[in-house]
Structures are given as C-alpha cells and as structure tokens.
C-alpha cells in the first residue's frame, strides 16, 4: 500500500495501492521518471498518477533533477 497524500501529492486519505510500471523491463536506466512510472489505485476513484492534485510547478519540479521523478507520470500523460 502506498501513501497517496504524502508521496503522490493526491488529496485522498483512504487505502491505496502503489503500482510501478517499468516500460523497458530490465534494460537501463531503471530510473523513476525515465523508464519507471508510478500510479496509485484508489478503490473509490480508480488508477491515478502521482501529483494529480499538485500544481503544475510542483509536478515540474519533481520531474526535474531536483525531484524524485514521481511527477513525470502526470507530466507525460498531460501531453
């Protein structure tokens, strides 16, 4: 189970399941935001990317070299 509010910047307090997807398998770089992308399953809502309820600036900062890369899922899905 993940922590959607503190880790994923999602305004939700219920039980969540964190899902990681590695789009290129064992090949490198194996880095969150480059080839590994996280999502959360919220039973009452469905599957949502981290930073869904964050500001664009917050998402961009997390998807830069200064962040963890979790915001990249939302960023790339919004293109």
mmCIF file of C-alpha atoms in Angstrom, residues 42-77:
data_model
loop_
_atom_site.group_PDB
_atom_site.id
_atom_site.type_symbol
_atom_site.label_atom_id
_atom_site.label_comp_id
_atom_site.label_asym_id
_atom_site.label_seq_id
_atom_site.Cartn_x
_atom_site.Cartn_y
_atom_site.Cartn_z
ATOM 1 C CA UNK A 42 -7.679 4.364 -5.213
ATOM 2 C CA UNK A 43 -10.650 1.987 -4.745
ATOM 3 C CA UNK A 44 -13.251 4.769 -4.842
ATOM 4 C CA UNK A 45 -11.689 6.563 -7.841
ATOM 5 C CA UNK A 46 -9.566 4.197 -9.938
ATOM 6 C CA UNK A 47 -5.975 4.496 -11.184
ATOM 7 C CA UNK A 48 -4.418 7.958 -10.942
ATOM 8 C CA UNK A 49 -0.869 9.217 -11.448
ATOM 9 C CA UNK A 50 1.108 10.873 -8.638
ATOM 10 C CA UNK A 51 0.864 14.673 -8.480
ATOM 11 C CA UNK A 52 -2.702 14.624 -9.823
ATOM 12 C CA UNK A 53 -3.757 17.233 -7.247
ATOM 13 C CA UNK A 54 -0.464 19.175 -7.237
ATOM 14 C CA UNK A 55 0.323 22.386 -9.050
ATOM 15 C CA UNK A 56 1.996 22.282 -12.446
ATOM 16 C CA UNK A 57 5.050 23.919 -10.881
ATOM 17 C CA UNK A 58 5.260 21.246 -8.185
ATOM 18 C CA UNK A 59 4.907 18.474 -10.777
ATOM 19 C CA UNK A 60 7.586 20.047 -12.994
ATOM 20 C CA UNK A 61 9.989 20.412 -10.061
ATOM 21 C CA UNK A 62 9.532 16.762 -9.090
ATOM 22 C CA UNK A 63 10.089 15.691 -12.699
ATOM 23 C CA UNK A 64 13.411 17.542 -12.842
ATOM 24 C CA UNK A 65 16.809 16.581 -11.480
ATOM 25 C CA UNK A 66 15.718 18.140 -8.156
ATOM 26 C CA UNK A 67 12.868 15.691 -7.557
ATOM 27 C CA UNK A 68 12.087 12.008 -7.177
ATOM 28 C CA UNK A 69 10.579 11.640 -10.646
ATOM 29 C CA UNK A 70 7.098 10.675 -9.450
ATOM 30 C CA UNK A 71 5.601 13.777 -11.073
ATOM 31 C CA UNK A 72 6.776 12.629 -14.503
ATOM 32 C CA UNK A 73 3.839 10.232 -14.893
ATOM 33 C CA UNK A 74 1.346 13.117 -14.676
ATOM 34 C CA UNK A 75 3.542 15.335 -16.813
ATOM 35 C CA UNK A 76 3.855 12.836 -19.648
ATOM 36 C CA UNK A 77 0.172 11.856 -19.536
#
